[in-house]
Short mmCIF file of N, CA, C and O in Angstrom, two decimals:
data_model
loop_
_atom_site.label_atom_id
_atom_site.label_comp_id
_atom_site.label_asym_id
_atom_site.label_seq_id
_atom_site.Cartn_x
_atom_site.Cartn_y
_atom_site.Cartn_z
N GLN A 1 -15.13 42.71 157.91
CA GLN A 1 -16.49 42.71 158.40
C GLN A 1 -16.84 44.11 158.91
O GLN A 1 -15.99 44.78 159.50
N VAL A 2 -18.08 44.54 158.67
CA VAL A 2 -18.51 45.87 159.07
C VAL A 2 -19.78 45.74 159.90
O VAL A 2 -20.74 45.10 159.48
N GLN A 3 -19.78 46.35 161.07
CA GLN A 3 -20.98 46.39 161.90
C GLN A 3 -21.25 47.83 162.32
O GLN A 3 -20.30 48.61 162.50
N MET A 4 -22.52 48.16 162.46
CA MET A 4 -22.90 49.52 162.81
C MET A 4 -23.97 49.50 163.90
O MET A 4 -24.87 48.66 163.86
N VAL A 5 -23.87 50.45 164.83
CA VAL A 5 -24.88 50.63 165.86
C VAL A 5 -25.36 52.06 165.78
O VAL A 5 -24.60 53.00 166.04
N GLU A 6 -26.64 52.22 165.41
CA GLU A 6 -27.23 53.54 165.22
C GLU A 6 -28.05 53.93 166.45
O GLU A 6 -28.63 53.08 167.12
N SER A 7 -28.14 55.23 166.66
CA SER A 7 -28.99 55.73 167.73
C SER A 7 -29.42 57.16 167.40
O SER A 7 -28.81 57.80 166.55
N GLY A 8 -30.46 57.62 168.08
CA GLY A 8 -30.83 59.02 167.98
C GLY A 8 -32.10 59.33 167.21
O GLY A 8 -32.50 60.48 167.13
N GLY A 9 -32.76 58.36 166.64
CA GLY A 9 -33.99 58.64 165.93
C GLY A 9 -35.10 59.03 166.90
O GLY A 9 -34.94 58.99 168.12
N GLY A 10 -36.24 59.42 166.36
CA GLY A 10 -37.38 59.77 167.20
C GLY A 10 -38.39 60.58 166.45
O GLY A 10 -38.37 60.64 165.21
N SER A 11 -39.27 61.22 167.20
CA SER A 11 -40.35 62.02 166.63
C SER A 11 -40.21 63.47 167.07
O SER A 11 -39.98 63.73 168.25
N VAL A 12 -40.35 64.38 166.12
CA VAL A 12 -40.28 65.81 166.42
C VAL A 12 -41.32 66.54 165.58
O VAL A 12 -41.82 66.01 164.58
N GLN A 13 -41.59 67.75 165.96
CA GLN A 13 -42.46 68.60 165.15
C GLN A 13 -41.62 69.32 164.10
O GLN A 13 -40.39 69.47 164.26
N ALA A 14 -42.29 69.74 163.05
CA ALA A 14 -41.60 70.49 162.00
C ALA A 14 -40.87 71.68 162.60
O ALA A 14 -41.39 72.36 163.49
N GLY A 15 -39.65 71.88 162.12
CA GLY A 15 -38.81 72.95 162.64
C GLY A 15 -37.88 72.50 163.74
O GLY A 15 -36.96 73.24 164.13
N GLY A 16 -38.09 71.30 164.24
CA GLY A 16 -37.27 70.78 165.32
C GLY A 16 -35.97 70.19 164.83
O GLY A 16 -35.64 70.23 163.63
N SER A 17 -35.21 69.62 165.77
CA SER A 17 -33.88 69.08 165.48
C SER A 17 -33.73 67.69 166.08
O SER A 17 -34.37 67.37 167.09
N LEU A 18 -32.89 66.90 165.44
CA LEU A 18 -32.50 65.59 165.95
C LEU A 18 -31.04 65.35 165.58
O LEU A 18 -30.56 65.88 164.57
N ARG A 19 -30.39 64.51 166.37
CA ARG A 19 -29.02 64.13 166.06
C ARG A 19 -28.92 62.62 166.04
O ARG A 19 -29.30 61.95 167.02
N LEU A 20 -28.43 62.09 164.95
CA LEU A 20 -28.21 60.65 164.80
C LEU A 20 -26.74 60.34 165.00
O LEU A 20 -25.87 61.14 164.62
N SER A 21 -26.48 59.17 165.58
CA SER A 21 -25.11 58.70 165.76
C SER A 21 -24.99 57.28 165.23
O SER A 21 -25.95 56.51 165.28
N CYS A 22 -23.82 56.95 164.76
CA CYS A 22 -23.56 55.60 164.26
C CYS A 22 -22.13 55.23 164.60
O CYS A 22 -21.19 55.87 164.12
N GLU A 23 -21.98 54.21 165.41
CA GLU A 23 -20.64 53.71 165.76
C GLU A 23 -20.34 52.52 164.86
O GLU A 23 -21.12 51.57 164.79
N VAL A 24 -19.19 52.59 164.21
CA VAL A 24 -18.83 51.59 163.21
C VAL A 24 -17.71 50.71 163.73
O VAL A 24 -16.71 51.22 164.28
N SER A 25 -17.88 49.41 163.58
CA SER A 25 -16.81 48.45 163.86
C SER A 25 -16.42 47.82 162.53
O SER A 25 -17.27 47.31 161.81
N ILE A 26 -15.11 47.84 162.23
CA ILE A 26 -14.66 47.36 160.93
C ILE A 26 -13.35 46.62 161.10
O ILE A 26 -12.48 47.06 161.86
N THR A 27 -13.24 45.49 160.42
CA THR A 27 -12.01 44.70 160.48
C THR A 27 -11.55 44.36 159.07
O THR A 27 -12.36 44.15 158.17
N ARG A 28 -10.25 44.37 158.88
CA ARG A 28 -9.59 43.97 157.62
C ARG A 28 -9.88 44.89 156.45
O ARG A 28 -9.42 44.63 155.34
N LEU A 29 -10.66 45.92 156.65
CA LEU A 29 -10.99 46.85 155.57
C LEU A 29 -10.77 48.27 156.06
O LEU A 29 -10.73 48.52 157.27
N ALA A 30 -10.64 49.19 155.13
CA ALA A 30 -10.52 50.60 155.47
C ALA A 30 -11.79 51.33 155.05
O ALA A 30 -12.48 50.92 154.11
N ILE A 31 -12.09 52.41 155.75
CA ILE A 31 -13.28 53.20 155.45
C ILE A 31 -12.96 54.24 154.39
O ILE A 31 -12.02 55.02 154.56
N ALA A 32 -13.73 54.23 153.31
CA ALA A 32 -13.57 55.24 152.27
C ALA A 32 -14.59 56.37 152.46
O ALA A 32 -14.42 57.46 151.90
N GLY A 33 -15.63 56.10 153.22
CA GLY A 33 -16.64 57.13 153.47
C GLY A 33 -17.69 56.61 154.43
O GLY A 33 -17.99 55.40 154.45
N MET A 34 -18.22 57.48 155.25
CA MET A 34 -19.32 57.13 156.16
C MET A 34 -20.43 58.14 155.94
O MET A 34 -20.18 59.26 155.48
N GLY A 35 -21.63 57.77 156.32
CA GLY A 35 -22.71 58.73 156.17
C GLY A 35 -24.06 58.13 156.42
O GLY A 35 -24.18 57.16 157.19
N TRP A 36 -25.06 58.71 155.75
CA TRP A 36 -26.44 58.34 156.00
C TRP A 36 -27.24 58.30 154.70
O TRP A 36 -27.03 59.14 153.82
N SER A 37 -28.13 57.35 154.64
CA SER A 37 -29.16 57.31 153.62
C SER A 37 -30.51 57.25 154.32
O SER A 37 -30.58 56.97 155.52
N ARG A 38 -31.58 57.51 153.59
CA ARG A 38 -32.91 57.40 154.19
C ARG A 38 -33.89 56.82 153.18
O ARG A 38 -33.70 56.94 151.98
N GLN A 39 -34.94 56.23 153.76
CA GLN A 39 -35.97 55.64 152.92
C GLN A 39 -37.33 56.05 153.48
O GLN A 39 -37.68 55.67 154.60
N ALA A 40 -38.08 56.80 152.68
CA ALA A 40 -39.45 57.16 153.05
C ALA A 40 -40.39 56.04 152.61
O ALA A 40 -40.06 55.27 151.69
N PRO A 41 -41.54 55.94 153.23
CA PRO A 41 -42.49 54.88 152.86
C PRO A 41 -42.81 54.92 151.37
O PRO A 41 -43.16 55.98 150.83
N GLY A 42 -42.67 53.77 150.72
CA GLY A 42 -42.98 53.67 149.29
C GLY A 42 -41.90 54.18 148.37
O GLY A 42 -42.06 54.15 147.15
N ASN A 43 -40.80 54.65 148.94
CA ASN A 43 -39.72 55.20 148.11
C ASN A 43 -38.46 54.34 148.21
O ASN A 43 -38.35 53.49 149.08
N GLN A 44 -37.53 54.60 147.31
CA GLN A 44 -36.25 53.91 147.38
C GLN A 44 -35.36 54.58 148.43
O GLN A 44 -35.65 55.68 148.89
N ARG A 45 -34.30 53.89 148.79
CA ARG A 45 -33.35 54.44 149.75
C ARG A 45 -32.41 55.39 149.03
O ARG A 45 -31.78 55.01 148.04
N ASP A 46 -32.31 56.61 149.52
CA ASP A 46 -31.50 57.64 148.88
C ASP A 46 -30.40 58.14 149.81
O ASP A 46 -30.58 58.19 151.02
N MET A 47 -29.30 58.54 149.22
CA MET A 47 -28.21 59.13 149.98
C MET A 47 -28.64 60.47 150.57
O MET A 47 -29.26 61.28 149.88
N VAL A 48 -28.27 60.71 151.82
CA VAL A 48 -28.53 61.99 152.47
C VAL A 48 -27.24 62.78 152.63
O VAL A 48 -27.17 63.95 152.27
N ALA A 49 -26.23 62.15 153.19
CA ALA A 49 -24.96 62.85 153.44
C ALA A 49 -23.85 61.83 153.59
O ALA A 49 -24.06 60.74 154.13
N ILE A 50 -22.67 62.21 153.11
CA ILE A 50 -21.48 61.37 153.20
C ILE A 50 -20.31 62.24 153.62
O ILE A 50 -20.21 63.40 153.21
N ILE A 51 -19.43 61.67 154.43
CA ILE A 51 -18.19 62.35 154.79
C ILE A 51 -17.03 61.41 154.53
O ILE A 51 -17.07 60.23 154.89
N ARG A 52 -16.01 61.94 153.88
CA ARG A 52 -14.81 61.16 153.58
C ARG A 52 -13.83 61.26 154.75
O ARG A 52 -13.93 62.16 155.58
N PRO A 53 -12.83 60.38 154.79
CA PRO A 53 -11.85 60.47 155.87
C PRO A 53 -11.13 61.81 155.91
O PRO A 53 -10.72 62.26 157.00
N ASN A 54 -11.00 62.48 154.76
CA ASN A 54 -10.32 63.78 154.74
C ASN A 54 -11.24 64.94 155.13
O ASN A 54 -10.83 66.09 155.12
N GLY A 55 -12.50 64.61 155.46
CA GLY A 55 -13.45 65.63 155.89
C GLY A 55 -14.34 66.17 154.79
O GLY A 55 -15.26 66.95 155.08
N ALA A 56 -14.09 65.81 153.56
CA ALA A 56 -14.94 66.28 152.46
C ALA A 56 -16.35 65.71 152.62
O ALA A 56 -16.51 64.55 153.02
N THR A 57 -17.35 66.52 152.32
CA THR A 57 -18.73 66.10 152.52
C THR A 57 -19.54 66.22 151.23
O THR A 57 -19.24 67.04 150.35
N ILE A 58 -20.56 65.40 151.16
CA ILE A 58 -21.52 65.44 150.06
C ILE A 58 -22.91 65.40 150.69
O ILE A 58 -23.15 64.60 151.60
N TYR A 59 -23.82 66.25 150.18
CA TYR A 59 -25.17 66.30 150.71
C TYR A 59 -26.19 66.18 149.57
O TYR A 59 -25.96 66.69 148.47
N ALA A 60 -27.31 65.57 149.87
CA ALA A 60 -28.43 65.64 148.95
C ALA A 60 -28.93 67.09 148.92
O ALA A 60 -28.88 67.79 149.94
N ASP A 61 -29.39 67.53 147.76
CA ASP A 61 -29.84 68.92 147.63
C ASP A 61 -30.95 69.26 148.63
O ASP A 61 -31.01 70.39 149.13
N SER A 62 -31.79 68.29 148.93
CA SER A 62 -32.95 68.56 149.80
C SER A 62 -32.57 68.84 151.25
O SER A 62 -33.40 69.33 152.01
N VAL A 63 -31.34 68.51 151.65
CA VAL A 63 -30.95 68.70 153.05
C VAL A 63 -29.82 69.72 153.24
O VAL A 63 -29.44 70.01 154.38
N LYS A 64 -29.29 70.23 152.14
CA LYS A 64 -28.21 71.21 152.26
C LYS A 64 -28.67 72.38 153.11
O LYS A 64 -29.81 72.84 153.01
N ASP A 65 -27.78 72.89 153.92
CA ASP A 65 -28.02 74.04 154.81
C ASP A 65 -28.92 73.71 155.99
O ASP A 65 -29.20 74.58 156.81
N ARG A 66 -29.40 72.46 156.07
CA ARG A 66 -30.21 72.06 157.23
C ARG A 66 -29.57 70.91 158.00
O ARG A 66 -29.74 70.82 159.23
N PHE A 67 -28.86 70.04 157.31
CA PHE A 67 -28.23 68.88 157.94
C PHE A 67 -26.71 69.06 157.93
O PHE A 67 -26.15 69.68 157.01
N ASN A 68 -26.07 68.49 158.93
CA ASN A 68 -24.61 68.53 158.99
C ASN A 68 -24.08 67.15 159.37
O ASN A 68 -24.46 66.61 160.42
N VAL A 69 -23.22 66.60 158.53
CA VAL A 69 -22.60 65.31 158.82
C VAL A 69 -21.20 65.55 159.36
O VAL A 69 -20.47 66.42 158.88
N SER A 70 -20.84 64.81 160.40
CA SER A 70 -19.51 64.94 161.00
C SER A 70 -19.03 63.57 161.44
O SER A 70 -19.79 62.60 161.46
N GLN A 71 -17.77 63.50 161.83
CA GLN A 71 -17.21 62.21 162.22
C GLN A 71 -16.20 62.37 163.34
O GLN A 71 -15.60 63.42 163.51
N ASN A 72 -16.05 61.29 164.10
CA ASN A 72 -14.98 61.16 165.06
C ASN A 72 -14.18 59.94 164.60
O ASN A 72 -14.60 58.80 164.82
N LYS A 73 -13.08 60.19 163.95
CA LYS A 73 -12.34 59.09 163.34
C LYS A 73 -11.70 58.19 164.39
O LYS A 73 -11.53 56.98 164.16
N LEU A 74 -11.36 58.75 165.54
CA LEU A 74 -10.76 57.92 166.59
C LEU A 74 -11.77 56.89 167.09
O LEU A 74 -11.40 55.78 167.46
N ARG A 75 -13.05 57.26 167.09
CA ARG A 75 -14.10 56.37 167.57
C ARG A 75 -14.85 55.70 166.44
O ARG A 75 -15.83 54.98 166.68
N ASN A 76 -14.45 55.96 165.18
CA ASN A 76 -15.17 55.41 164.02
C ASN A 76 -16.66 55.68 164.15
O ASN A 76 -17.50 54.77 163.98
N THR A 77 -16.99 56.91 164.46
CA THR A 77 -18.39 57.28 164.65
C THR A 77 -18.75 58.41 163.70
O THR A 77 -17.97 59.35 163.50
N VAL A 78 -19.93 58.30 163.11
CA VAL A 78 -20.43 59.34 162.22
C VAL A 78 -21.73 59.88 162.80
O VAL A 78 -22.53 59.12 163.39
N TYR A 79 -21.93 61.18 162.66
CA TYR A 79 -23.09 61.86 163.22
C TYR A 79 -23.86 62.57 162.10
O TYR A 79 -23.28 62.96 161.09
N LEU A 80 -25.14 62.76 162.34
CA LEU A 80 -25.93 63.57 161.45
C LEU A 80 -26.78 64.52 162.31
O LEU A 80 -27.70 64.07 163.01
N GLN A 81 -26.43 65.79 162.29
CA GLN A 81 -27.20 66.80 162.99
C GLN A 81 -28.25 67.34 162.02
O GLN A 81 -27.90 67.90 160.97
N MET A 82 -29.51 67.17 162.37
CA MET A 82 -30.61 67.57 161.49
C MET A 82 -31.36 68.72 162.14
O MET A 82 -31.83 68.60 163.28
N SER A 83 -31.46 69.82 161.42
CA SER A 83 -32.14 71.01 161.93
C SER A 83 -33.25 71.42 160.96
O SER A 83 -33.25 71.02 159.79
N ASN A 84 -34.15 72.24 161.49
CA ASN A 84 -35.26 72.72 160.66
C ASN A 84 -35.93 71.56 159.91
O ASN A 84 -36.14 71.63 158.70
N LEU A 85 -36.24 70.53 160.65
CA LEU A 85 -36.80 69.32 160.04
C LEU A 85 -38.17 69.59 159.44
O LEU A 85 -38.96 70.41 159.96
N ARG A 86 -38.44 68.89 158.36
CA ARG A 86 -39.71 69.02 157.63
C ARG A 86 -40.42 67.67 157.60
O ARG A 86 -39.76 66.62 157.70
N PRO A 87 -41.73 67.66 157.42
CA PRO A 87 -42.44 66.37 157.33
C PRO A 87 -41.87 65.46 156.25
O PRO A 87 -41.85 64.23 156.43
N GLU A 88 -41.38 66.03 155.16
CA GLU A 88 -40.82 65.20 154.09
C GLU A 88 -39.48 64.57 154.46
O GLU A 88 -38.95 63.76 153.70
N ASP A 89 -38.92 64.94 155.61
CA ASP A 89 -37.70 64.27 156.09
C ASP A 89 -38.03 62.96 156.81
O ASP A 89 -37.12 62.22 157.19
N THR A 90 -39.29 62.68 156.99
CA THR A 90 -39.70 61.45 157.67
C THR A 90 -39.24 60.22 156.90
O THR A 90 -39.34 60.17 155.67
N GLY A 91 -38.73 59.24 157.64
CA GLY A 91 -38.30 58.00 157.01
C GLY A 91 -37.40 57.22 157.93
O GLY A 91 -37.16 57.62 159.07
N VAL A 92 -36.91 56.10 157.43
CA VAL A 92 -35.93 55.31 158.16
C VAL A 92 -34.54 55.75 157.69
O VAL A 92 -34.26 55.74 156.49
N TYR A 93 -33.73 56.13 158.64
CA TYR A 93 -32.38 56.61 158.33
C TYR A 93 -31.38 55.48 158.59
O TYR A 93 -31.37 54.89 159.67
N TYR A 94 -30.57 55.22 157.58
CA TYR A 94 -29.61 54.14 157.64
C TYR A 94 -28.19 54.69 157.64
O TYR A 94 -27.82 55.48 156.76
N CYS A 95 -27.41 54.27 158.61
CA CYS A 95 -25.99 54.53 158.58
C CYS A 95 -25.39 53.75 157.40
O CYS A 95 -25.83 52.63 157.11
N ARG A 96 -24.43 54.35 156.72
CA ARG A 96 -23.81 53.67 155.58
C ARG A 96 -22.29 53.83 155.65
O ARG A 96 -21.79 54.88 156.04
N VAL A 97 -21.61 52.77 155.28
CA VAL A 97 -20.15 52.78 155.26
C VAL A 97 -19.69 52.21 153.92
O VAL A 97 -20.12 51.11 153.53
N THR A 98 -18.85 52.95 153.23
CA THR A 98 -18.24 52.46 152.00
C THR A 98 -16.79 52.14 152.31
O THR A 98 -16.08 52.96 152.89
N THR A 99 -16.37 50.94 151.93
CA THR A 99 -15.02 50.50 152.24
C THR A 99 -14.07 50.77 151.08
O THR A 99 -14.49 51.17 149.99
N ASN A 100 -12.81 50.54 151.31
CA ASN A 100 -11.80 50.76 150.28
C ASN A 100 -11.93 49.77 149.13
O ASN A 100 -11.32 49.96 148.08
N THR A 101 -12.75 48.73 149.29
CA THR A 101 -12.99 47.77 148.20
C THR A 101 -14.18 48.20 147.35
O THR A 101 -14.53 47.52 146.38
N GLY A 102 -14.83 49.31 147.72
CA GLY A 102 -15.94 49.83 146.93
C GLY A 102 -17.31 49.32 147.34
O GLY A 102 -18.32 49.66 146.71
N ASN A 103 -17.37 48.52 148.38
CA ASN A 103 -18.64 47.99 148.85
C ASN A 103 -19.25 48.93 149.88
O ASN A 103 -18.55 49.53 150.68
N THR A 104 -20.58 49.04 149.86
CA THR A 104 -21.31 49.87 150.81
C THR A 104 -22.16 48.98 151.70
O THR A 104 -22.89 48.12 151.20
N PHE A 105 -22.05 49.22 152.99
CA PHE A 105 -22.80 48.47 153.99
C PHE A 105 -23.76 49.43 154.70
O PHE A 105 -23.45 50.61 154.87
N TYR A 106 -24.90 48.88 155.12
CA TYR A 106 -25.92 49.68 155.80
C TYR A 106 -26.23 49.11 157.18
O TYR A 106 -26.19 47.90 157.39
N GLY A 107 -26.56 50.03 158.11
CA GLY A 107 -26.99 49.61 159.42
C GLY A 107 -28.45 49.16 159.41
O GLY A 107 -29.08 49.07 158.36
N GLN A 108 -28.98 48.92 160.61
CA GLN A 108 -30.33 48.38 160.70
C GLN A 108 -31.40 49.46 160.53
O GLN A 108 -32.57 49.15 160.28
N GLY A 109 -31.01 50.72 160.63
CA GLY A 109 -31.95 51.82 160.43
C GLY A 109 -32.57 52.33 161.72
O GLY A 109 -32.76 51.58 162.68
N THR A 110 -32.87 53.62 161.72
CA THR A 110 -33.53 54.24 162.85
C THR A 110 -34.63 55.17 162.30
O THR A 110 -34.40 55.90 161.33
N GLN A 111 -35.79 55.14 162.92
CA GLN A 111 -36.94 55.88 162.42
C GLN A 111 -36.88 57.34 162.84
O GLN A 111 -36.62 57.65 164.02
N VAL A 112 -37.13 58.21 161.88
CA VAL A 112 -37.29 59.64 162.14
C VAL A 112 -38.67 60.04 161.63
O VAL A 112 -39.00 59.80 160.47
N THR A 113 -39.46 60.63 162.51
CA THR A 113 -40.81 61.07 162.14
C THR A 113 -40.96 62.55 162.45
O THR A 113 -40.72 62.97 163.58
N VAL A 114 -41.34 63.32 161.44
CA VAL A 114 -41.52 64.75 161.60
C VAL A 114 -42.98 65.08 161.34
O VAL A 114 -43.49 64.82 160.24
N SER A 115 -43.65 65.63 162.33
CA SER A 115 -45.07 65.96 162.19
C SER A 115 -45.24 67.44 161.90
O SER A 115 -44.44 68.27 162.34
N SER A 116 -46.29 67.75 161.16
CA SER A 116 -46.52 69.15 160.79
C SER A 116 -47.33 69.89 161.86
O SER A 116 -47.85 69.28 162.78
#
């Protein structure tokens, strides 16, 4: 079973920063990757950033050099530091966990709004 508690969303002006956190509780399964996806109004949910247990990271092209994903493996927590935010970064951000069985689970989501 996988449960996630997200925090850190909010509203900022363009150029500002926000940090998202997600604490993961997992039983009977191992984590193959943690990270974040986002969904803008009227759009599908897209991957933003993923970090593997070995520290390897993957980023969407639109957020490279502006966002940083990190983890605290002892606390099963994943973070997303977002800098130089743009209005197009607005959306609901979902914590995501992929298990060793290949299944991906999503949290309840946290709203990020960037105004111009």
